[in-house]
Amino acid sequence: MATKRPSKKPAAKKRPSSAVSRPSARPRELAIQPAAGKPILITDVALRDGHQSLLATRMRTEDMLPIAQKLDAVGFWSLEVWGGATFDTCLRFLKEDPWERLRALRAAMPHTKLQMLLRGQNLVGYRHYADDVLERFIERSAANGIDVFRIFDALNDVRNVDRSIREVKACGKHAEAAISYTVSPVHNIDRYVDLAKQLEDLGTDTLCIKDMAGLLAPLDAYHLVRRLKAAVKVPIHLHSHYTSGMASMSALMAILGGLDMLDTAMSPLAGGTSHPATETVVASLLGTPYDTGLALDSLLPITEHFRTVRRRYRQFESDFTGVDAEILTSQIPGGMLSNLAAQLTEQNALDRMKEVLDEVPRVRKDMGYPPLVTPTSQIVGTQATLNVLTGERYKVITNETKNYFLGLYGRAPGQVDREIMARAVGDDQNAASGSPGPRT
């Protein structure tokens, strides 16, 4: 033991209050009861969220297919390969047909379930689509090779995922509804448990905790998973970005709480705003009651492939390749940071980034604390940028902000600012009436 120093301690400085409001009060005593042992099922996300997080979604199909056979032989529960921003980026930047990519990956990996990210009624876009479009898109996605549909709504409005879940089930595929995790004065574990029950009632096969900003702290992960396991019967899947540096610790604590499934990314496409490394997780659980059953030596050629491939995309490298501790107070995901920087650069106003970052939490509060994930992250970020650049808050209001207050994206999690809402919607009296978005 180190001996005490006799010197007088300086008066402790008062710490500034954190912007993060944890979803529950943590117990004073650390009482951990490890869940019964079971193999943890792994979903590798390198072919979708890995390069979306770190390489601006720019990986081409030609860099995926050479390693597909080895990925297929590992024994992953699923491989996330499609959806999210990949559809848009294939068309807009890569000049590839996203459907051809899906068919090629399906042919190359016949033994592993292929997974996609679906934005509920937004599909793979940035606005709500009519039900007939949604039904046809899901049917075609299933027919072309998708087995697992992870379905989320940015506002956790179950009306926006109901139709998607039903259509996936009608196609005979696996529906995985996701909870968009965030922390705020209106979000807590009880709220997430209630949401989980609603999603189970809708027929989801598995339930995902989608921690897009890496805000899920280790003890919160343990308690949230334990509560979910007690409340619902479906398996629980964790998707936690590494942005804050907590994801690996949170994953382990979630496993001790009873987690069934975990998202990881092959190490060359892990860390930063991506996910915990697949190889590290497999090695960490080796020989424990939660052993994944995956062989480390089967991963090494895949690691080398992606290490080589990543070098080809250096121009698209994210600036946030390490831990970004500021997210613990700002709650702004790395992808949103890069979008804000791009908007300000176009206006020759990058020097005002700090003002915009300070404005984002205020706009989020005005809107009732929406989780910052597509499309709400773009809505909040763009409005915050305009508030700063115009010199007056809400002097210019985007159509997306107006539609948000009208309820066209869904129900806000908390109370919106009524004065700003009135300013945004004007004489439009259809605010928050009926179901969100177009339905026919």
CSV table of C-alpha atoms in Angstrom, one decimal:
chain,number,residue,atom,x,y,z
A,1,MET,CA,0.0,0.0,0.0
A,2,ALA,CA,1.1,3.5,-0.7
A,3,THR,CA,1.7,5.7,2.3
A,4,LYS,CA,-0.3,8.9,2.8
A,5,ARG,CA,1.4,12.1,2.1
A,6,PRO,CA,1.2,14.7,4.9
A,7,SER,CA,0.8,17.6,2.5
A,8,LYS,CA,-2.4,19.6,2.7
A,9,LYS,CA,-4.9,18.9,-0.1
A,10,PRO,CA,-6.1,21.8,-2.2
A,11,ALA,CA,-9.8,22.6,-2.1
A,12,ALA,CA,-11.7,20.4,-4.6
A,13,LYS,CA,-13.0,22.3,-7.6
A,14,LYS,CA,-16.6,21.9,-8.4
A,15,ARG,CA,-17.0,19.9,-11.5
A,16,PRO,CA,-19.3,21.1,-14.2
A,17,SER,CA,-22.5,19.0,-14.6
A,18,SER,CA,-22.4,16.5,-17.3
A,19,ALA,CA,-24.9,16.7,-20.2
A,20,VAL,CA,-25.4,13.0,-20.0
A,21,SER,CA,-28.5,11.9,-18.1
A,22,ARG,CA,-28.2,8.2,-17.4
A,23,PRO,CA,-31.2,6.0,-18.0
A,24,SER,CA,-31.4,4.9,-14.3
A,25,ALA,CA,-29.9,5.6,-11.0
A,26,ARG,CA,-27.1,3.0,-10.5
A,27,PRO,CA,-27.0,1.0,-7.3
A,28,ARG,CA,-24.4,2.2,-4.8
A,29,GLU,CA,-23.1,-1.4,-4.4
A,30,LEU,CA,-21.7,-3.3,-7.3
A,31,ALA,CA,-23.8,-6.5,-7.2
A,32,ILE,CA,-23.2,-8.6,-10.3
A,33,GLN,CA,-24.8,-12.0,-10.9
A,34,PRO,CA,-23.4,-13.5,-14.0
A,35,ALA,CA,-25.9,-15.0,-16.3
A,36,ALA,CA,-25.8,-18.7,-17.0
A,37,GLY,CA,-23.3,-19.7,-19.7
A,38,LYS,CA,-24.2,-20.0,-23.3
A,39,PRO,CA,-22.4,-19.5,-26.6
A,40,ILE,CA,-22.6,-15.8,-27.7
A,41,LEU,CA,-23.7,-15.5,-31.3
A,42,ILE,CA,-21.7,-13.1,-33.4
A,43,THR,CA,-22.8,-10.8,-36.3
A,44,ASP,CA,-19.9,-9.3,-38.2
A,45,VAL,CA,-20.7,-5.9,-39.6
A,46,ALA,CA,-17.5,-5.2,-41.6
A,47,LEU,CA,-19.3,-5.4,-45.0
A,48,ARG,CA,-21.9,-2.7,-44.0
A,49,ASP,CA,-21.4,-0.7,-40.8
A,50,GLY,CA,-17.7,-1.2,-40.5
A,51,HIS,CA,-16.9,0.7,-43.7
A,52,GLN,CA,-19.9,2.9,-43.4
A,53,SER,CA,-18.5,4.1,-40.0
A,54,LEU,CA,-14.8,4.5,-41.0
A,55,LEU,CA,-14.7,4.8,-44.8
A,56,ALA,CA,-17.8,6.8,-45.7
A,57,THR,CA,-19.5,3.6,-47.0
A,58,ARG,CA,-17.2,3.6,-50.0
A,59,MET,CA,-16.1,-0.1,-50.1
A,60,ARG,CA,-16.8,-1.6,-53.5
A,61,THR,CA,-18.2,-5.0,-54.2
A,62,GLU,CA,-15.0,-6.0,-55.9
A,63,ASP,CA,-13.2,-5.7,-52.6
A,64,MET,CA,-15.8,-7.8,-50.8
A,65,LEU,CA,-16.2,-10.8,-53.1
A,66,PRO,CA,-12.6,-12.2,-52.8
A,67,ILE,CA,-13.0,-12.8,-49.1
A,68,ALA,CA,-16.7,-13.8,-49.1
A,69,GLN,CA,-16.0,-17.6,-49.1
A,70,LYS,CA,-13.8,-17.3,-46.0
A,71,LEU,CA,-16.3,-15.2,-44.2
A,72,ASP,CA,-19.0,-17.7,-45.1
A,73,ALA,CA,-16.9,-20.5,-43.5
A,74,VAL,CA,-16.3,-18.9,-40.1
A,75,GLY,CA,-19.7,-19.7,-38.6
A,76,PHE,CA,-21.1,-16.2,-37.8
A,77,TRP,CA,-24.7,-16.1,-36.8
A,78,SER,CA,-25.1,-13.5,-39.6
A,79,LEU,CA,-23.2,-11.1,-41.7
A,80,GLU,CA,-24.5,-7.5,-42.1
A,81,VAL,CA,-23.9,-6.7,-45.8
A,82,TRP,CA,-26.7,-4.3,-47.0
A,83,GLY,CA,-29.0,-1.5,-46.1
A,84,GLY,CA,-28.2,1.7,-44.1
A,85,ALA,CA,-26.3,4.0,-46.3
A,86,THR,CA,-25.0,1.3,-48.7
A,87,PHE,CA,-27.9,1.6,-51.0
A,88,ASP,CA,-27.6,5.3,-51.4
A,89,THR,CA,-23.8,5.3,-51.7
A,90,CYS,CA,-23.8,2.5,-54.4
A,91,LEU,CA,-26.0,4.6,-56.6
A,92,ARG,CA,-24.7,8.1,-55.8
A,93,PHE,CA,-20.9,7.6,-55.5
A,94,LEU,CA,-19.9,4.1,-56.6
A,95,LYS,CA,-22.1,3.8,-59.7
A,96,GLU,CA,-22.9,0.3,-58.6
A,97,ASP,CA,-26.2,-1.5,-58.6
A,98,PRO,CA,-27.0,-2.3,-55.0
A,99,TRP,CA,-29.2,-5.2,-56.0
A,100,GLU,CA,-26.4,-6.8,-58.0
A,101,ARG,CA,-24.1,-6.5,-55.0
A,102,LEU,CA,-26.7,-8.3,-52.8
A,103,ARG,CA,-27.1,-11.1,-55.4
A,104,ALA,CA,-23.4,-11.5,-55.8
A,105,LEU,CA,-22.8,-11.7,-52.0
A,106,ARG,CA,-25.7,-14.2,-51.7
A,107,ALA,CA,-24.2,-16.4,-54.3
A,108,ALA,CA,-20.8,-16.2,-52.7
A,109,MET,CA,-22.0,-16.9,-49.1
A,110,PRO,CA,-24.7,-19.5,-49.3
A,111,HIS,CA,-24.2,-20.9,-45.7
A,112,THR,CA,-24.5,-17.7,-43.6
A,113,LYS,CA,-27.5,-15.6,-43.0
A,114,LEU,CA,-27.2,-12.2,-44.7
A,115,GLN,CA,-28.5,-9.2,-42.8
A,116,MET,CA,-29.6,-5.7,-43.7
A,117,LEU,CA,-30.4,-2.5,-41.8
A,118,LEU,CA,-33.9,-1.1,-42.6
A,119,ARG,CA,-35.0,2.3,-41.3
A,120,GLY,CA,-38.6,1.2,-40.8
A,121,GLN,CA,-41.0,3.3,-42.9
A,122,ASN,CA,-38.0,5.2,-44.3
A,123,LEU,CA,-36.6,1.9,-45.8
A,124,VAL,CA,-33.1,3.0,-46.9
A,125,GLY,CA,-34.0,6.6,-47.6
A,126,TYR,CA,-34.6,9.7,-45.5
A,127,ARG,CA,-38.3,10.1,-45.6
A,128,HIS,CA,-41.4,7.9,-45.1
A,129,TYR,CA,-42.5,5.8,-48.0
A,130,ALA,CA,-46.0,4.5,-48.8
A,131,ASP,CA,-46.9,1.0,-47.6
A,132,ASP,CA,-47.0,-0.5,-51.1
A,133,VAL,CA,-43.5,0.7,-51.7
A,134,LEU,CA,-42.4,-0.7,-48.4
A,135,GLU,CA,-44.0,-4.1,-49.0
A,136,ARG,CA,-42.4,-4.4,-52.5
A,137,PHE,CA,-39.0,-3.3,-51.3
A,138,ILE,CA,-38.9,-5.9,-48.5
A,139,GLU,CA,-40.3,-8.6,-50.7
A,140,ARG,CA,-37.5,-7.9,-53.3
A,141,SER,CA,-34.8,-7.7,-50.6
A,142,ALA,CA,-35.9,-11.1,-49.3
A,143,ALA,CA,-36.0,-12.6,-52.8
A,144,ASN,CA,-32.6,-11.3,-53.6
A,145,GLY,CA,-30.9,-12.7,-50.6
A,146,ILE,CA,-31.6,-11.0,-47.2
A,147,ASP,CA,-32.4,-13.3,-44.4
A,148,VAL,CA,-32.4,-11.0,-41.4
A,149,PHE,CA,-34.0,-7.5,-41.4
A,150,ARG,CA,-32.9,-5.3,-38.5
A,151,ILE,CA,-35.7,-2.7,-38.3
A,152,PHE,CA,-35.5,0.5,-36.4
A,153,ASP,CA,-37.2,3.9,-36.1
A,154,ALA,CA,-35.2,7.0,-35.1
A,155,LEU,CA,-38.0,8.1,-32.7
A,156,ASN,CA,-38.8,4.6,-31.4
A,157,ASP,CA,-42.3,5.1,-32.7
A,158,VAL,CA,-43.6,1.5,-33.0
A,159,ARG,CA,-46.1,2.7,-35.7
A,160,ASN,CA,-43.1,3.2,-38.0
A,161,VAL,CA,-41.8,-0.4,-37.7
A,162,ASP,CA,-45.1,-2.3,-37.4
A,163,ARG,CA,-45.7,-2.7,-41.2
A,164,SER,CA,-42.1,-3.6,-41.8
A,165,ILE,CA,-42.1,-6.4,-39.2
A,166,ARG,CA,-45.3,-7.8,-40.6
A,167,GLU,CA,-44.0,-7.8,-44.2
A,168,VAL,CA,-40.7,-9.5,-43.2
A,169,LYS,CA,-42.6,-12.2,-41.4
A,170,ALA,CA,-45.0,-12.6,-44.4
A,171,CYS,CA,-41.8,-13.3,-46.5
A,172,GLY,CA,-40.7,-16.0,-44.1
A,173,LYS,CA,-37.7,-14.0,-43.0
A,174,HIS,CA,-36.2,-13.1,-39.6
A,175,ALA,CA,-37.4,-9.8,-38.1
A,176,GLU,CA,-35.1,-8.1,-35.6
A,177,ALA,CA,-36.7,-4.9,-34.2
A,178,ALA,CA,-34.3,-2.4,-32.7
A,179,ILE,CA,-34.5,0.0,-29.9
A,180,SER,CA,-32.7,3.3,-30.7
A,181,TYR,CA,-30.7,3.8,-27.5
A,182,THR,CA,-30.0,7.3,-26.2
A,183,VAL,CA,-29.7,9.1,-22.9
A,184,SER,CA,-31.8,12.1,-22.0
A,185,PRO,CA,-34.1,13.4,-19.3
A,186,VAL,CA,-37.0,11.5,-20.9
A,187,HIS,CA,-35.3,8.2,-21.6
A,188,ASN,CA,-34.8,5.5,-18.9
A,189,ILE,CA,-34.7,1.7,-18.6
A,190,ASP,CA,-38.4,1.5,-17.8
A,191,ARG,CA,-39.2,3.2,-21.1
A,192,TYR,CA,-36.9,0.8,-23.0
A,193,VAL,CA,-38.5,-2.3,-21.3
A,194,ASP,CA,-42.0,-1.1,-22.2
A,195,LEU,CA,-40.8,-0.5,-25.8
A,196,ALA,CA,-39.3,-4.0,-25.9
A,197,LYS,CA,-42.7,-5.5,-24.8
A,198,GLN,CA,-44.4,-3.6,-27.6
A,199,LEU,CA,-42.0,-4.8,-30.2
A,200,GLU,CA,-42.3,-8.4,-29.0
A,201,ASP,CA,-46.1,-8.1,-29.3
A,202,LEU,CA,-45.6,-7.0,-32.9
A,203,GLY,CA,-43.8,-10.3,-33.6
A,204,THR,CA,-40.1,-9.5,-33.7
A,205,ASP,CA,-37.9,-12.7,-33.6
A,206,THR,CA,-35.0,-11.0,-31.9
A,207,LEU,CA,-34.6,-7.6,-30.2
A,208,CYS,CA,-31.6,-5.3,-30.8
A,209,ILE,CA,-30.3,-2.6,-28.5
A,210,LYS,CA,-29.0,-0.1,-31.2
A,211,ASP,CA,-26.5,2.1,-29.4
A,212,MET,CA,-25.5,4.2,-32.4
A,213,ALA,CA,-23.5,6.8,-30.5
A,214,GLY,CA,-21.7,4.5,-28.1
A,215,LEU,CA,-23.5,6.0,-25.0
A,216,LEU,CA,-24.4,2.7,-23.4
A,217,ALA,CA,-22.2,2.6,-20.2
A,218,PRO,CA,-21.1,-0.9,-18.9
A,219,LEU,CA,-23.2,-1.0,-15.8
A,220,ASP,CA,-26.2,0.4,-17.7
A,221,ALA,CA,-25.7,-2.4,-20.3
A,222,TYR,CA,-25.7,-5.0,-17.6
A,223,HIS,CA,-28.9,-3.7,-15.9
A,224,LEU,CA,-30.7,-3.0,-19.2
A,225,VAL,CA,-30.1,-6.5,-20.6
A,226,ARG,CA,-31.1,-8.1,-17.3
A,227,ARG,CA,-34.4,-6.1,-17.3
A,228,LEU,CA,-35.0,-7.0,-20.9
A,229,LYS,CA,-34.4,-10.7,-20.4
A,230,ALA,CA,-36.9,-10.7,-17.5
A,231,ALA,CA,-39.5,-8.9,-19.6
A,232,VAL,CA,-39.4,-10.5,-23.0
A,233,LYS,CA,-38.7,-14.0,-24.3
A,234,VAL,CA,-37.0,-13.2,-27.6
A,235,PRO,CA,-33.1,-13.2,-27.8
A,236,ILE,CA,-31.3,-9.9,-27.1
A,237,HIS,CA,-28.8,-8.5,-29.6
A,238,LEU,CA,-26.3,-5.7,-28.8
A,239,HIS,CA,-25.1,-3.2,-31.5
A,240,SER,CA,-22.8,-0.6,-29.8
A,241,HIS,CA,-20.5,1.7,-31.6
A,242,TYR,CA,-16.9,2.2,-30.2
A,243,THR,CA,-17.0,6.0,-30.4
A,244,SER,CA,-16.8,6.7,-26.7
A,245,GLY,CA,-14.4,3.8,-26.0
A,246,MET,CA,-17.0,1.9,-23.8
A,247,ALA,CA,-18.3,-0.6,-26.3
A,248,SER,CA,-16.1,-3.6,-25.4
A,249,MET,CA,-16.7,-3.1,-21.7
A,250,SER,CA,-20.4,-2.6,-22.3
A,251,ALA,CA,-20.5,-5.8,-24.4
A,252,LEU,CA,-18.8,-7.9,-21.7
A,253,MET,CA,-21.2,-6.5,-19.0
A,254,ALA,CA,-24.2,-7.1,-21.3
A,255,ILE,CA,-23.0,-10.7,-21.7
A,256,LEU,CA,-22.9,-11.1,-17.9
A,257,GLY,CA,-26.4,-9.7,-17.9
A,258,GLY,CA,-27.7,-12.4,-20.2
A,259,LEU,CA,-27.0,-11.1,-23.7
A,260,ASP,CA,-27.5,-13.6,-26.6
A,261,MET,CA,-26.0,-11.9,-29.6
A,262,LEU,CA,-23.3,-9.3,-30.3
A,263,ASP,CA,-22.3,-7.1,-33.3
A,264,THR,CA,-18.5,-6.9,-34.0
A,265,ALA,CA,-16.3,-5.9,-36.9
A,266,MET,CA,-13.2,-7.4,-38.3
A,267,SER,CA,-10.3,-5.5,-36.6
A,268,PRO,CA,-9.1,-3.4,-39.7
A,269,LEU,CA,-12.7,-2.0,-39.8
A,270,ALA,CA,-13.2,-1.8,-36.0
A,271,GLY,CA,-12.7,0.8,-33.3
A,272,GLY,CA,-13.3,4.5,-33.8
A,273,THR,CA,-16.9,5.1,-34.8
A,274,SER,CA,-17.2,1.4,-35.7
A,275,HIS,CA,-17.5,-1.6,-33.3
A,276,PRO,CA,-15.5,-3.8,-31.1
A,277,ALA,CA,-13.1,-6.1,-33.0
A,278,THR,CA,-14.4,-9.5,-33.8
A,279,GLU,CA,-11.0,-11.2,-33.2
A,280,THR,CA,-10.7,-9.5,-29.8
A,281,VAL,CA,-14.2,-10.5,-28.7
A,282,VAL,CA,-13.7,-14.1,-29.8
A,283,ALA,CA,-10.3,-14.3,-28.0
A,284,SER,CA,-11.8,-12.7,-24.8
A,285,LEU,CA,-14.6,-15.2,-24.5
A,286,LEU,CA,-12.5,-18.2,-25.5
A,287,GLY,CA,-12.6,-20.9,-22.8
A,288,THR,CA,-15.3,-19.1,-20.8
A,289,PRO,CA,-19.0,-20.1,-20.4
A,290,TYR,CA,-19.8,-17.6,-23.2
A,291,ASP,CA,-17.3,-19.0,-25.8
A,292,THR,CA,-18.4,-18.0,-29.3
A,293,GLY,CA,-17.2,-21.3,-30.7
A,294,LEU,CA,-15.5,-19.4,-33.5
A,295,ALA,CA,-11.9,-20.3,-34.4
A,296,LEU,CA,-9.4,-17.5,-34.2
A,297,ASP,CA,-7.2,-19.0,-36.9
A,298,SER,CA,-10.2,-18.8,-39.4
A,299,LEU,CA,-10.3,-15.1,-38.9
A,300,LEU,CA,-6.6,-14.3,-39.7
A,301,PRO,CA,-6.8,-14.4,-43.5
A,302,ILE,CA,-9.9,-12.2,-43.3
A,303,THR,CA,-8.1,-9.7,-41.1
A,304,GLU,CA,-5.2,-9.5,-43.6
A,305,HIS,CA,-7.6,-9.0,-46.5
A,306,PHE,CA,-9.4,-6.1,-44.9
A,307,ARG,CA,-6.1,-4.6,-43.7
A,308,THR,CA,-5.0,-4.4,-47.4
A,309,VAL,CA,-8.3,-3.2,-48.7
A,310,ARG,CA,-8.6,-0.4,-46.2
A,311,ARG,CA,-5.4,1.2,-47.6
A,312,ARG,CA,-7.2,1.7,-50.9
A,313,TYR,CA,-9.8,4.0,-49.2
A,314,ARG,CA,-7.5,6.4,-47.3
A,315,GLN,CA,-9.0,9.4,-48.9
A,316,PHE,CA,-12.3,8.5,-47.3
A,317,GLU,CA,-10.9,7.8,-43.8
A,318,SER,CA,-12.9,9.2,-41.0
A,319,ASP,CA,-11.2,11.8,-38.8
A,320,PHE,CA,-12.7,9.9,-35.8
A,321,THR,CA,-10.5,6.8,-35.9
A,322,GLY,CA,-9.8,6.8,-32.2
A,323,VAL,CA,-11.9,7.4,-29.1
A,324,ASP,CA,-14.0,10.6,-29.1
A,325,ALA,CA,-14.7,11.3,-25.4
A,326,GLU,CA,-16.6,14.5,-26.2
A,327,ILE,CA,-19.5,12.4,-27.3
A,328,LEU,CA,-20.1,11.5,-23.7
A,329,THR,CA,-21.4,15.0,-23.2
A,330,SER,CA,-22.4,16.2,-26.7
A,331,GLN,CA,-24.0,12.8,-27.7
A,332,ILE,CA,-23.2,13.7,-31.3
A,333,PRO,CA,-22.3,10.5,-33.3
A,334,GLY,CA,-19.2,10.6,-35.4
A,335,GLY,CA,-21.1,10.4,-38.7
A,336,MET,CA,-23.1,13.4,-37.7
A,337,LEU,CA,-19.9,15.3,-36.8
A,338,SER,CA,-18.5,14.7,-40.3
A,339,ASN,CA,-21.8,15.9,-41.9
A,340,LEU,CA,-21.8,19.1,-39.8
A,341,ALA,CA,-18.1,19.7,-40.9
A,342,ALA,CA,-19.1,19.2,-44.5
A,343,GLN,CA,-22.0,21.7,-44.3
A,344,LEU,CA,-19.8,24.3,-42.6
A,345,THR,CA,-17.0,23.8,-45.1
A,346,GLU,CA,-19.4,24.5,-48.0
A,347,GLN,CA,-20.3,27.8,-46.3
A,348,ASN,CA,-16.6,28.6,-45.5
A,349,ALA,CA,-17.6,28.6,-41.9
A,350,LEU,CA,-15.7,25.6,-40.4
A,351,ASP,CA,-14.4,28.0,-37.7
A,352,ARG,CA,-17.9,28.1,-36.3
A,353,MET,CA,-18.0,24.4,-35.6
A,354,LYS,CA,-17.9,24.9,-31.8
A,355,GLU,CA,-21.0,27.1,-31.9
A,356,VAL,CA,-22.9,24.5,-33.9
A,357,LEU,CA,-21.9,21.7,-31.5
A,358,ASP,CA,-23.2,23.8,-28.6
A,359,GLU,CA,-26.4,24.5,-30.5
A,360,VAL,CA,-27.2,20.8,-31.3
A,361,PRO,CA,-28.2,19.9,-27.7
A,362,ARG,CA,-30.5,22.9,-27.6
A,363,VAL,CA,-32.2,22.0,-30.8
A,364,ARG,CA,-32.5,18.4,-29.6
A,365,LYS,CA,-34.2,19.7,-26.4
A,366,ASP,CA,-36.6,21.9,-28.5
A,367,MET,CA,-37.6,18.8,-30.4
A,368,GLY,CA,-38.3,16.6,-27.4
A,369,TYR,CA,-35.0,14.8,-27.2
A,370,PRO,CA,-35.0,12.6,-30.3
A,371,PRO,CA,-32.2,10.0,-30.5
A,372,LEU,CA,-29.6,11.2,-33.0
A,373,VAL,CA,-29.7,8.7,-35.7
A,374,THR,CA,-30.8,8.9,-39.4
A,375,PRO,CA,-32.9,10.8,-40.2
A,376,THR,CA,-33.3,12.8,-37.0
A,377,SER,CA,-29.5,13.4,-36.7
A,378,GLN,CA,-29.6,15.2,-40.1
A,379,ILE,CA,-32.7,17.2,-39.2
A,380,VAL,CA,-31.3,18.4,-35.9
A,381,GLY,CA,-27.8,19.0,-37.3
A,382,THR,CA,-29.0,21.0,-40.3
A,383,GLN,CA,-31.3,23.2,-38.1
A,384,ALA,CA,-28.5,23.8,-35.6
A,385,THR,CA,-26.2,24.9,-38.4
A,386,LEU,CA,-28.8,27.3,-39.8
A,387,ASN,CA,-29.4,28.7,-36.3
A,388,VAL,CA,-25.8,29.6,-36.0
A,389,LEU,CA,-25.0,30.8,-39.5
A,390,THR,CA,-28.1,33.1,-39.8
A,391,GLY,CA,-27.4,34.7,-36.4
A,392,GLU,CA,-30.9,34.0,-35.1
A,393,ARG,CA,-32.4,30.8,-33.8
A,394,TYR,CA,-35.1,29.5,-36.2
A,395,LYS,CA,-34.9,32.5,-38.5
A,396,VAL,CA,-34.7,29.9,-41.3
A,397,ILE,CA,-36.6,26.6,-40.6
A,398,THR,CA,-36.1,23.6,-42.9
A,399,ASN,CA,-39.0,21.6,-44.4
A,400,GLU,CA,-37.7,18.6,-42.5
A,401,THR,CA,-37.9,20.5,-39.2
A,402,LYS,CA,-41.4,21.6,-40.0
A,403,ASN,CA,-42.4,18.0,-40.9
A,404,TYR,CA,-40.8,16.8,-37.7
A,405,PHE,CA,-43.0,19.1,-35.7
A,406,LEU,CA,-46.0,18.1,-37.8
A,407,GLY,CA,-45.4,14.5,-36.6
A,408,LEU,CA,-44.6,13.2,-40.1
A,409,TYR,CA,-41.6,11.3,-38.8
A,410,GLY,CA,-43.4,10.0,-35.8
A,411,ARG,CA,-44.1,10.9,-32.2
A,412,ALA,CA,-41.4,12.9,-30.3
A,413,PRO,CA,-40.1,11.1,-27.3
A,414,GLY,CA,-40.6,14.1,-25.0
A,415,GLN,CA,-42.4,17.5,-24.9
A,416,VAL,CA,-41.5,19.7,-27.8
A,417,ASP,CA,-41.1,23.5,-27.4
A,418,ARG,CA,-44.6,24.8,-28.2
A,419,GLU,CA,-43.5,28.2,-29.2
A,420,ILE,CA,-40.9,26.9,-31.7
A,421,MET,CA,-43.4,24.4,-33.0
A,422,ALA,CA,-45.9,27.1,-33.7
A,423,ARG,CA,-43.3,29.1,-35.5
A,424,ALA,CA,-42.3,26.1,-37.6
A,425,VAL,CA,-45.8,24.8,-38.6
A,426,GLY,CA,-47.5,28.2,-38.9
A,427,ASP,CA,-51.2,27.7,-39.9
A,428,ASP,CA,-50.8,24.0,-40.6
A,429,GLN,CA,-53.2,22.3,-38.2
A,430,ASN,CA,-52.3,18.7,-39.0
A,431,ALA,CA,-49.5,18.5,-36.4
A,432,ALA,CA,-49.0,15.0,-34.9
A,433,SER,CA,-52.4,13.7,-36.1
A,434,GLY,CA,-53.0,10.1,-37.1
A,435,SER,CA,-50.2,7.8,-38.3
A,436,PRO,CA,-46.9,9.4,-39.2
A,437,GLY,CA,-45.9,9.8,-42.8
A,438,PRO,CA,-47.6,8.6,-46.1
A,439,ARG,CA,-49.4,5.3,-46.0
A,440,THR,CA,-50.9,4.9,-49.4
